Amino acid sequence: MRHLMSPMDFSVEELENLMDLAEDIQNVPAKYAHKCDGRILATCFYEPSTRTRLSFESAMLRLGGKVLGFATADSSSAAKGESVSDTIRIISSYADICAMRHPKEGAPMVAASKSWIPVINAGDGGHQHPTQTLTDLMTIRSLKGSLSDMTIGLCGDLKFGRTVHSLINALIRYENVSFVFISPPELRIPDYIREDVLIKNNIPFKEVIKLDDVMPELDILYMTRVQRERFFNEEDYVRLKDFYILNKEKMSLAKKDMMVLHPLPRVNEISVEVDDDERAMYFKQVRYGMFIRMALILTLLELV
Ligand code: CP
């Protein structure tokens, strides 16, 4: 039995197979419409979500399976003090696979260690968000044709943004990828990413504060929101929340084929005037997320 806790749980070859499968599902959905007949997905979300939870549910329903679960910790027995370890044992009796989001880093890993069914980390605190990374990889591969040879700028809350941490871990395995980290000093990438992931693997990167200065060199700009829910005080959040706002003026500095991605939800960091720019890919990105989650469910349930 296999779980997904981090994008590193899959080799590059396995990721390619997963993306190939997702592409086939996208092209020939009827071939997969009954693959999960009789199977049940549990979505156990202790933190709010729109995309991740609903795309997992849509993915399972489109595969012919059924879904159950809870969308907030308050509506589960966590509110009465039940541990994640106990909850997953219960869920294991009701479902065949579980997607779990939790505010505590490592909680899905604890669940996986006690589970009798595959567990997917659907986001744990400020740590990892592997299925968002699968989504991002598939979006880049589908729209750019490759995951190699690019300069990617990651902008915003690089400290708490778990999608950023997972994406860096995944992309360092591809050829000729360099990173530009754009953040206020308070929201720089964590030391463990800088030291243990980038420096240790000789990955080229630089850290800057001003977005305008680096726009012309980027092939991809990955915007992120400032993660209000991870701040210790509201004052810091208010001071930093509008540090970056991508607008038409900034887009005019970028390459003609630069791609703008965002895991969403967006708050203010991308002005709505950018939505009509043909380089804005963040709404397309969402749809890739559903196909890759369909591929992931099939793979973890060993139905391919
Ligand atoms: N990208 C993402 O994780 O969105 P949700 O929080 O809405 O699931």
mmCIF file of C-alpha atoms and ligand atoms in Angstrom:
data_model
loop_
_atom_site.group_PDB
_atom_site.id
_atom_site.type_symbol
_atom_site.label_atom_id
_atom_site.label_comp_id
_atom_site.label_asym_id
_atom_site.label_seq_id
_atom_site.Cartn_x
_atom_site.Cartn_y
_atom_site.Cartn_z
ATOM 1 C CA MET A 1 0.000 0.000 0.000
ATOM 2 C CA ARG A 2 1.276 3.438 -0.947
ATOM 3 C CA HIS A 3 0.586 6.920 0.434
ATOM 4 C CA LEU A 4 1.440 10.381 -0.938
ATOM 5 C CA MET A 5 3.004 12.724 1.619
ATOM 6 C CA SER A 6 5.453 14.660 -0.565
ATOM 7 C CA PRO A 7 6.084 15.010 -4.306
ATOM 8 C CA MET A 8 9.415 13.264 -3.610
ATOM 9 C CA ASP A 9 7.464 10.062 -2.889
ATOM 10 C CA PHE A 10 7.284 9.586 -6.672
ATOM 11 C CA SER A 11 10.356 9.254 -8.894
ATOM 12 C CA VAL A 12 10.624 11.478 -11.962
ATOM 13 C CA GLU A 13 9.636 8.485 -14.085
ATOM 14 C CA GLU A 14 6.582 7.793 -11.905
ATOM 15 C CA LEU A 15 5.585 11.455 -12.135
ATOM 16 C CA GLU A 16 5.843 11.253 -15.937
ATOM 17 C CA ASN A 17 3.612 8.151 -15.915
ATOM 18 C CA LEU A 18 1.119 9.934 -13.679
ATOM 19 C CA MET A 19 0.999 12.969 -15.979
ATOM 20 C CA ASP A 20 0.679 10.727 -19.062
ATOM 21 C CA LEU A 21 -2.246 8.989 -17.399
ATOM 22 C CA ALA A 22 -3.854 12.324 -16.464
ATOM 23 C CA GLU A 23 -3.476 13.462 -20.071
ATOM 24 C CA ASP A 24 -5.155 10.294 -21.323
ATOM 25 C CA ILE A 25 -8.005 10.756 -18.829
ATOM 26 C CA GLN A 26 -8.421 14.306 -20.089
ATOM 27 C CA ASN A 27 -8.482 13.160 -23.720
ATOM 28 C CA VAL A 28 -10.619 10.016 -23.348
ATOM 29 C CA PRO A 29 -12.678 10.402 -20.128
ATOM 30 C CA ALA A 30 -15.161 7.653 -21.064
ATOM 31 C CA LYS A 31 -12.379 5.056 -20.794
ATOM 32 C CA TYR A 32 -12.093 5.817 -17.067
ATOM 33 C CA ALA A 33 -15.723 6.547 -16.138
ATOM 34 C CA HIS A 34 -16.224 3.243 -14.260
ATOM 35 C CA LYS A 35 -12.701 2.488 -13.056
ATOM 36 C CA CYS A 36 -13.654 3.270 -9.446
ATOM 37 C CA ASP A 37 -17.130 1.706 -9.395
ATOM 38 C CA GLY A 38 -17.757 0.508 -5.840
ATOM 39 C CA ARG A 39 -14.846 2.483 -4.361
ATOM 40 C CA ILE A 40 -15.148 5.290 -1.804
ATOM 41 C CA LEU A 41 -12.933 8.321 -1.262
ATOM 42 C CA ALA A 42 -12.932 10.027 2.161
ATOM 43 C CA THR A 43 -12.046 13.721 2.261
ATOM 44 C CA CYS A 44 -11.009 14.611 5.820
ATOM 45 C CA PHE A 45 -10.412 18.355 5.846
ATOM 46 C CA TYR A 46 -9.480 19.966 9.175
ATOM 47 C CA GLU A 47 -8.784 23.245 7.312
ATOM 48 C CA PRO A 48 -10.823 25.183 4.728
ATOM 49 C CA SER A 49 -10.521 24.326 1.038
ATOM 50 C CA THR A 50 -12.362 24.882 -2.203
ATOM 51 C CA ARG A 51 -10.104 23.485 -4.955
ATOM 52 C CA THR A 52 -8.381 20.571 -3.283
ATOM 53 C CA ARG A 53 -11.404 19.028 -1.597
ATOM 54 C CA LEU A 54 -13.834 19.585 -4.437
ATOM 55 C CA SER A 55 -11.381 18.510 -7.148
ATOM 56 C CA PHE A 56 -10.711 15.277 -5.234
ATOM 57 C CA GLU A 57 -14.452 14.720 -4.930
ATOM 58 C CA SER A 58 -15.056 15.550 -8.571
ATOM 59 C CA ALA A 59 -12.169 13.263 -9.549
ATOM 60 C CA MET A 60 -13.632 10.281 -7.653
ATOM 61 C CA LEU A 61 -17.173 10.907 -8.934
ATOM 62 C CA ARG A 62 -15.894 11.117 -12.527
ATOM 63 C CA LEU A 63 -14.170 7.763 -12.016
ATOM 64 C CA GLY A 64 -17.461 6.184 -10.981
ATOM 65 C CA GLY A 65 -16.695 6.115 -7.245
ATOM 66 C CA LYS A 66 -18.433 7.728 -4.279
ATOM 67 C CA VAL A 67 -17.281 10.244 -1.684
ATOM 68 C CA LEU A 68 -17.813 10.940 2.007
ATOM 69 C CA GLY A 69 -16.035 13.101 4.537
ATOM 70 C CA PHE A 70 -15.985 16.321 6.509
ATOM 71 C CA ALA A 71 -15.028 19.845 5.452
ATOM 72 C CA THR A 72 -14.167 21.324 8.848
ATOM 73 C CA ALA A 73 -12.647 19.978 12.049
ATOM 74 C CA ASP A 74 -15.712 21.321 13.916
ATOM 75 C CA SER A 75 -18.036 18.984 12.062
ATOM 76 C CA SER A 76 -16.002 15.888 12.980
ATOM 77 C CA SER A 77 -15.235 14.241 16.324
ATOM 78 C CA ALA A 78 -11.935 16.159 16.351
ATOM 79 C CA ALA A 79 -14.097 18.785 18.068
ATOM 80 C CA LYS A 80 -14.574 16.273 20.917
ATOM 81 C CA GLY A 81 -10.865 15.578 21.132
ATOM 82 C CA GLU A 82 -10.437 12.552 18.856
ATOM 83 C CA SER A 83 -6.887 12.113 17.581
ATOM 84 C CA VAL A 84 -5.931 11.890 13.910
ATOM 85 C CA SER A 85 -4.576 8.373 14.604
ATOM 86 C CA ASP A 86 -7.954 7.195 15.869
ATOM 87 C CA THR A 87 -9.915 9.007 13.171
ATOM 88 C CA ILE A 88 -7.987 7.378 10.328
ATOM 89 C CA ARG A 89 -8.589 3.912 11.812
ATOM 90 C CA ILE A 90 -12.311 4.696 11.692
ATOM 91 C CA ILE A 91 -12.125 6.124 8.169
ATOM 92 C CA SER A 92 -10.207 3.000 7.079
ATOM 93 C CA SER A 93 -13.339 0.983 7.832
ATOM 94 C CA TYR A 94 -15.572 3.214 5.729
ATOM 95 C CA ALA A 95 -13.488 4.213 2.693
ATOM 96 C CA ASP A 96 -10.863 2.838 0.291
ATOM 97 C CA ILE A 97 -8.663 5.946 0.079
ATOM 98 C CA CYS A 98 -8.410 9.192 2.063
ATOM 99 C CA ALA A 99 -7.336 12.744 1.222
ATOM 100 C CA MET A 100 -6.472 14.653 4.401
ATOM 101 C CA ARG A 101 -5.762 18.343 5.024
ATOM 102 C CA HIS A 102 -4.628 19.442 8.469
ATOM 103 C CA PRO A 103 -3.208 22.661 9.971
ATOM 104 C CA LYS A 104 -0.519 20.705 11.833
ATOM 105 C CA GLU A 105 2.596 19.804 9.879
ATOM 106 C CA GLY A 106 3.029 16.035 9.720
ATOM 107 C CA ALA A 107 -0.562 15.154 10.701
ATOM 108 C CA PRO A 108 -1.278 13.277 7.415
ATOM 109 C CA MET A 109 1.997 11.393 7.959
ATOM 110 C CA VAL A 110 0.803 10.305 11.415
ATOM 111 C CA ALA A 111 -2.487 9.233 9.834
ATOM 112 C CA ALA A 112 -0.646 7.250 7.135
ATOM 113 C CA SER A 113 1.334 5.381 9.776
ATOM 114 C CA LYS A 114 -1.903 4.096 11.366
ATOM 115 C CA SER A 115 -3.987 3.691 8.218
ATOM 116 C CA TRP A 116 -5.169 0.560 6.423
ATOM 117 C CA ILE A 117 -5.955 2.559 3.272
ATOM 118 C CA PRO A 118 -3.827 4.939 1.127
ATOM 119 C CA VAL A 119 -3.613 8.452 2.606
ATOM 120 C CA ILE A 120 -2.946 11.530 0.488
ATOM 121 C CA ASN A 121 -1.549 14.672 2.079
ATOM 122 C CA ALA A 122 -3.895 17.409 0.858
ATOM 123 C CA GLY A 123 -1.854 20.106 2.635
ATOM 124 C CA ASP A 124 -0.260 20.050 6.100
ATOM 125 C CA GLY A 125 0.283 23.424 7.775
ATOM 126 C CA GLY A 126 3.072 25.422 6.150
ATOM 127 C CA HIS A 127 4.899 22.228 5.154
ATOM 128 C CA GLN A 128 3.852 20.461 1.921
ATOM 129 C CA HIS A 129 1.006 20.338 -0.591
ATOM 130 C CA PRO A 130 2.005 17.530 -2.956
ATOM 131 C CA THR A 131 -1.172 17.342 -5.039
ATOM 132 C CA GLN A 132 -0.935 21.082 -5.756
ATOM 133 C CA THR A 133 2.581 20.346 -6.976
ATOM 134 C CA LEU A 134 1.312 17.558 -9.223
ATOM 135 C CA THR A 135 -1.157 20.112 -10.562
ATOM 136 C CA ASP A 136 1.606 22.677 -11.120
ATOM 137 C CA LEU A 137 3.887 20.172 -12.842
ATOM 138 C CA MET A 138 1.132 19.004 -15.150
ATOM 139 C CA THR A 139 0.187 22.593 -15.990
ATOM 140 C CA ILE A 140 3.774 23.508 -16.847
ATOM 141 C CA ARG A 141 4.388 20.326 -18.850
ATOM 142 C CA SER A 142 1.113 20.673 -20.766
ATOM 143 C CA LEU A 143 1.466 24.360 -21.571
ATOM 144 C CA LYS A 144 5.254 24.678 -21.958
ATOM 145 C CA GLY A 145 5.963 21.189 -23.256
ATOM 146 C CA SER A 146 8.688 20.430 -20.705
ATOM 147 C CA LEU A 147 9.705 20.726 -17.074
ATOM 148 C CA SER A 148 13.339 21.463 -17.914
ATOM 149 C CA ASP A 149 15.221 24.583 -19.014
ATOM 150 C CA MET A 150 13.390 27.373 -17.270
ATOM 151 C CA THR A 151 13.739 30.187 -14.792
ATOM 152 C CA ILE A 152 10.851 30.197 -12.361
ATOM 153 C CA GLY A 153 10.084 33.124 -10.086
ATOM 154 C CA LEU A 154 8.211 32.352 -6.880
ATOM 155 C CA CYS A 155 6.702 35.466 -5.387
ATOM 156 C CA GLY A 156 4.956 36.355 -2.121
ATOM 157 C CA ASP A 157 4.797 34.339 1.069
ATOM 158 C CA LEU A 158 7.658 31.902 0.580
ATOM 159 C CA LYS A 159 7.936 31.217 4.302
ATOM 160 C CA PHE A 160 4.485 29.794 4.987
ATOM 161 C CA GLY A 161 3.438 28.898 1.422
ATOM 162 C CA ARG A 162 3.422 25.094 1.405
ATOM 163 C CA THR A 163 2.779 24.968 -2.344
ATOM 164 C CA VAL A 164 6.106 26.744 -2.856
ATOM 165 C CA HIS A 165 8.015 24.277 -0.662
ATOM 166 C CA SER A 166 6.587 21.256 -2.475
ATOM 167 C CA LEU A 167 7.161 22.762 -5.918
ATOM 168 C CA ILE A 168 10.830 23.555 -5.207
ATOM 169 C CA ASN A 169 11.383 19.979 -4.002
ATOM 170 C CA ALA A 170 9.838 18.608 -7.172
ATOM 171 C CA LEU A 171 11.493 20.931 -9.716
ATOM 172 C CA ILE A 172 15.088 20.505 -8.569
ATOM 173 C CA ARG A 173 15.021 17.055 -10.173
ATOM 174 C CA TYR A 174 14.680 18.502 -13.691
ATOM 175 C CA GLU A 175 17.505 19.764 -15.940
ATOM 176 C CA ASN A 176 18.534 23.393 -16.016
ATOM 177 C CA VAL A 177 15.885 24.837 -13.697
ATOM 178 C CA SER A 178 16.821 27.987 -11.801
ATOM 179 C CA PHE A 179 14.820 29.828 -9.171
ATOM 180 C CA VAL A 180 14.233 33.479 -8.361
ATOM 181 C CA PHE A 181 12.653 33.946 -4.939
ATOM 182 C CA ILE A 182 10.808 37.249 -4.611
ATOM 183 C CA SER A 183 9.619 38.062 -1.111
ATOM 184 C CA PRO A 184 9.784 40.617 1.676
ATOM 185 C CA PRO A 185 12.625 39.793 4.112
ATOM 186 C CA GLU A 186 10.130 38.465 6.689
ATOM 187 C CA LEU A 187 8.685 35.912 4.266
ATOM 188 C CA ARG A 188 11.829 34.419 2.722
ATOM 189 C CA ILE A 189 12.046 30.676 2.018
ATOM 190 C CA PRO A 190 12.768 28.665 5.191
ATOM 191 C CA ASP A 191 16.415 27.865 5.966
ATOM 192 C CA TYR A 192 15.852 24.125 5.526
ATOM 193 C CA ILE A 193 14.785 24.688 1.902
ATOM 194 C CA ARG A 194 17.694 27.048 1.192
ATOM 195 C CA GLU A 195 20.354 24.870 2.852
ATOM 196 C CA ASP A 196 19.149 21.275 2.562
ATOM 197 C CA VAL A 197 17.345 21.416 -0.770
ATOM 198 C CA LEU A 198 18.942 24.158 -2.895
ATOM 199 C CA ILE A 199 22.544 24.632 -1.732
ATOM 200 C CA LYS A 200 23.083 20.936 -1.034
ATOM 201 C CA ASN A 201 22.005 20.061 -4.585
ATOM 202 C CA ASN A 202 23.859 22.966 -6.284
ATOM 203 C CA ILE A 203 20.633 24.448 -7.628
ATOM 204 C CA PRO A 204 21.015 27.997 -8.995
ATOM 205 C CA PHE A 205 18.830 30.521 -7.166
ATOM 206 C CA LYS A 206 18.694 34.111 -6.026
ATOM 207 C CA GLU A 207 16.570 35.973 -3.513
ATOM 208 C CA VAL A 208 15.277 39.471 -4.253
ATOM 209 C CA ILE A 209 12.727 41.889 -2.861
ATOM 210 C CA LYS A 210 11.630 43.822 -5.979
ATOM 211 C CA LEU A 211 9.490 42.001 -8.514
ATOM 212 C CA ASP A 212 9.942 44.582 -11.323
ATOM 213 C CA ASP A 213 13.706 44.026 -11.521
ATOM 214 C CA VAL A 214 13.440 40.316 -12.305
ATOM 215 C CA MET A 215 10.273 40.199 -14.439
ATOM 216 C CA PRO A 216 12.167 40.214 -17.786
ATOM 217 C CA GLU A 217 14.172 37.079 -16.945
ATOM 218 C CA LEU A 218 11.300 34.800 -15.874
ATOM 219 C CA ASP A 219 9.750 31.986 -17.915
ATOM 220 C CA ILE A 220 7.195 31.318 -15.187
ATOM 221 C CA LEU A 221 5.951 33.572 -12.415
ATOM 222 C CA TYR A 222 4.340 31.624 -9.556
ATOM 223 C CA MET A 223 2.402 34.086 -7.396
ATOM 224 C CA THR A 224 1.231 33.197 -3.884
ATOM 225 C CA ARG A 225 -1.007 34.866 -1.348
ATOM 226 C CA VAL A 226 0.231 35.900 2.086
ATOM 227 C CA GLN A 227 -0.964 33.083 4.364
ATOM 228 C CA ARG A 228 -2.992 34.992 6.929
ATOM 229 C CA GLU A 229 -3.874 31.821 8.872
ATOM 230 C CA ARG A 230 -0.198 31.120 9.657
ATOM 231 C CA PHE A 231 0.632 34.585 11.076
ATOM 232 C CA PHE A 232 1.041 35.049 14.787
ATOM 233 C CA ASN A 233 -0.374 38.566 14.740
ATOM 234 C CA GLU A 234 -2.776 40.469 12.504
ATOM 235 C CA GLU A 235 -0.570 43.574 12.436
ATOM 236 C CA ASP A 236 2.217 41.759 10.561
ATOM 237 C CA TYR A 237 -0.275 40.304 8.118
ATOM 238 C CA VAL A 238 -1.813 43.711 7.366
ATOM 239 C CA ARG A 239 1.652 45.213 6.829
ATOM 240 C CA LEU A 240 2.711 42.493 4.373
ATOM 241 C CA LYS A 241 -0.476 41.405 2.622
ATOM 242 C CA ASP A 242 -0.276 43.854 -0.294
ATOM 243 C CA PHE A 243 3.512 43.851 -0.653
ATOM 244 C CA TYR A 244 3.154 42.500 -4.214
ATOM 245 C CA ILE A 245 0.334 43.229 -6.611
ATOM 246 C CA LEU A 246 0.833 41.910 -10.126
ATOM 247 C CA ASN A 247 -0.819 44.321 -12.555
ATOM 248 C CA LYS A 248 -0.755 45.190 -16.269
ATOM 249 C CA GLU A 249 2.177 47.528 -15.810
ATOM 250 C CA LYS A 250 4.325 44.770 -14.280
ATOM 251 C CA MET A 251 3.179 42.284 -16.928
ATOM 252 C CA SER A 252 4.476 44.665 -19.608
ATOM 253 C CA LEU A 253 8.008 43.992 -18.285
ATOM 254 C CA ALA A 254 7.695 40.219 -18.792
ATOM 255 C CA LYS A 255 8.552 37.949 -21.707
ATOM 256 C CA LYS A 256 5.799 37.547 -24.292
ATOM 257 C CA ASP A 257 5.497 33.858 -23.401
ATOM 258 C CA MET A 258 5.976 34.083 -19.631
ATOM 259 C CA MET A 259 3.332 32.081 -17.834
ATOM 260 C CA VAL A 260 1.626 33.284 -14.626
ATOM 261 C CA LEU A 261 0.575 30.539 -12.221
ATOM 262 C CA HIS A 262 -1.067 30.752 -8.792
ATOM 263 C CA PRO A 263 -2.284 27.862 -6.614
ATOM 264 C CA LEU A 264 -5.259 30.056 -5.613
ATOM 265 C CA PRO A 265 -7.166 31.326 -3.713
ATOM 266 C CA ARG A 266 -6.104 34.790 -4.818
ATOM 267 C CA VAL A 267 -6.591 37.729 -2.498
ATOM 268 C CA ASN A 268 -5.013 40.976 -3.839
ATOM 269 C CA GLU A 269 -1.688 39.747 -5.223
ATOM 270 C CA ILE A 270 -2.896 39.501 -8.819
ATOM 271 C CA SER A 271 -5.037 42.364 -10.025
ATOM 272 C CA VAL A 272 -8.160 41.160 -11.859
ATOM 273 C CA GLU A 273 -7.002 43.216 -14.864
ATOM 274 C CA VAL A 274 -4.344 40.507 -15.435
ATOM 275 C CA ASP A 275 -6.988 37.780 -15.838
ATOM 276 C CA ASP A 276 -7.526 38.648 -19.513
ATOM 277 C CA ASP A 277 -3.805 38.519 -20.323
ATOM 278 C CA GLU A 278 -3.150 35.393 -22.416
ATOM 279 C CA ARG A 279 -0.200 34.591 -20.144
ATOM 280 C CA ALA A 280 -2.485 34.247 -17.094
ATOM 281 C CA MET A 281 -2.861 30.473 -16.668
ATOM 282 C CA TYR A 282 -4.120 30.165 -13.095
ATOM 283 C CA PHE A 283 -7.679 29.252 -13.993
ATOM 284 C CA LYS A 284 -6.514 26.626 -16.512
ATOM 285 C CA GLN A 285 -4.226 25.274 -13.772
ATOM 286 C CA VAL A 286 -7.279 24.390 -11.664
ATOM 287 C CA ARG A 287 -8.639 21.972 -14.293
ATOM 288 C CA TYR A 288 -5.336 20.147 -14.621
ATOM 289 C CA GLY A 289 -5.602 19.590 -10.858
ATOM 290 C CA MET A 290 -8.695 17.465 -11.273
ATOM 291 C CA PHE A 291 -7.200 15.234 -13.985
ATOM 292 C CA ILE A 292 -3.982 14.652 -12.082
ATOM 293 C CA ARG A 293 -5.964 13.759 -8.935
ATOM 294 C CA MET A 294 -7.970 11.256 -10.996
ATOM 295 C CA ALA A 295 -4.673 9.730 -12.121
ATOM 296 C CA LEU A 296 -3.399 9.705 -8.537
ATOM 297 C CA ILE A 297 -6.490 7.939 -7.170
ATOM 298 C CA LEU A 298 -6.229 5.256 -9.869
ATOM 299 C CA THR A 299 -2.523 4.801 -9.210
ATOM 300 C CA LEU A 300 -2.780 4.543 -5.410
ATOM 301 C CA LEU A 301 -5.733 2.153 -5.688
ATOM 302 C CA GLU A 302 -3.664 0.092 -8.154
ATOM 303 C CA LEU A 303 -6.391 0.280 -10.786
ATOM 304 C CA VAL A 304 -4.010 1.001 -13.692
HETATM 305 N N1 CP B 1 -4.772 25.532 -4.000
HETATM 306 C C1 CP B 1 -5.468 25.108 -2.927
HETATM 307 O O1 CP B 1 -4.981 24.301 -2.124
HETATM 308 O O2 CP B 1 -6.709 25.657 -2.817
HETATM 309 P P1 CP B 1 -7.747 25.303 -1.664
HETATM 310 O O3 CP B 1 -7.170 25.801 -0.360
HETATM 311 O O4 CP B 1 -9.018 25.993 -2.055
HETATM 312 O O5 CP B 1 -7.881 23.799 -1.632
#
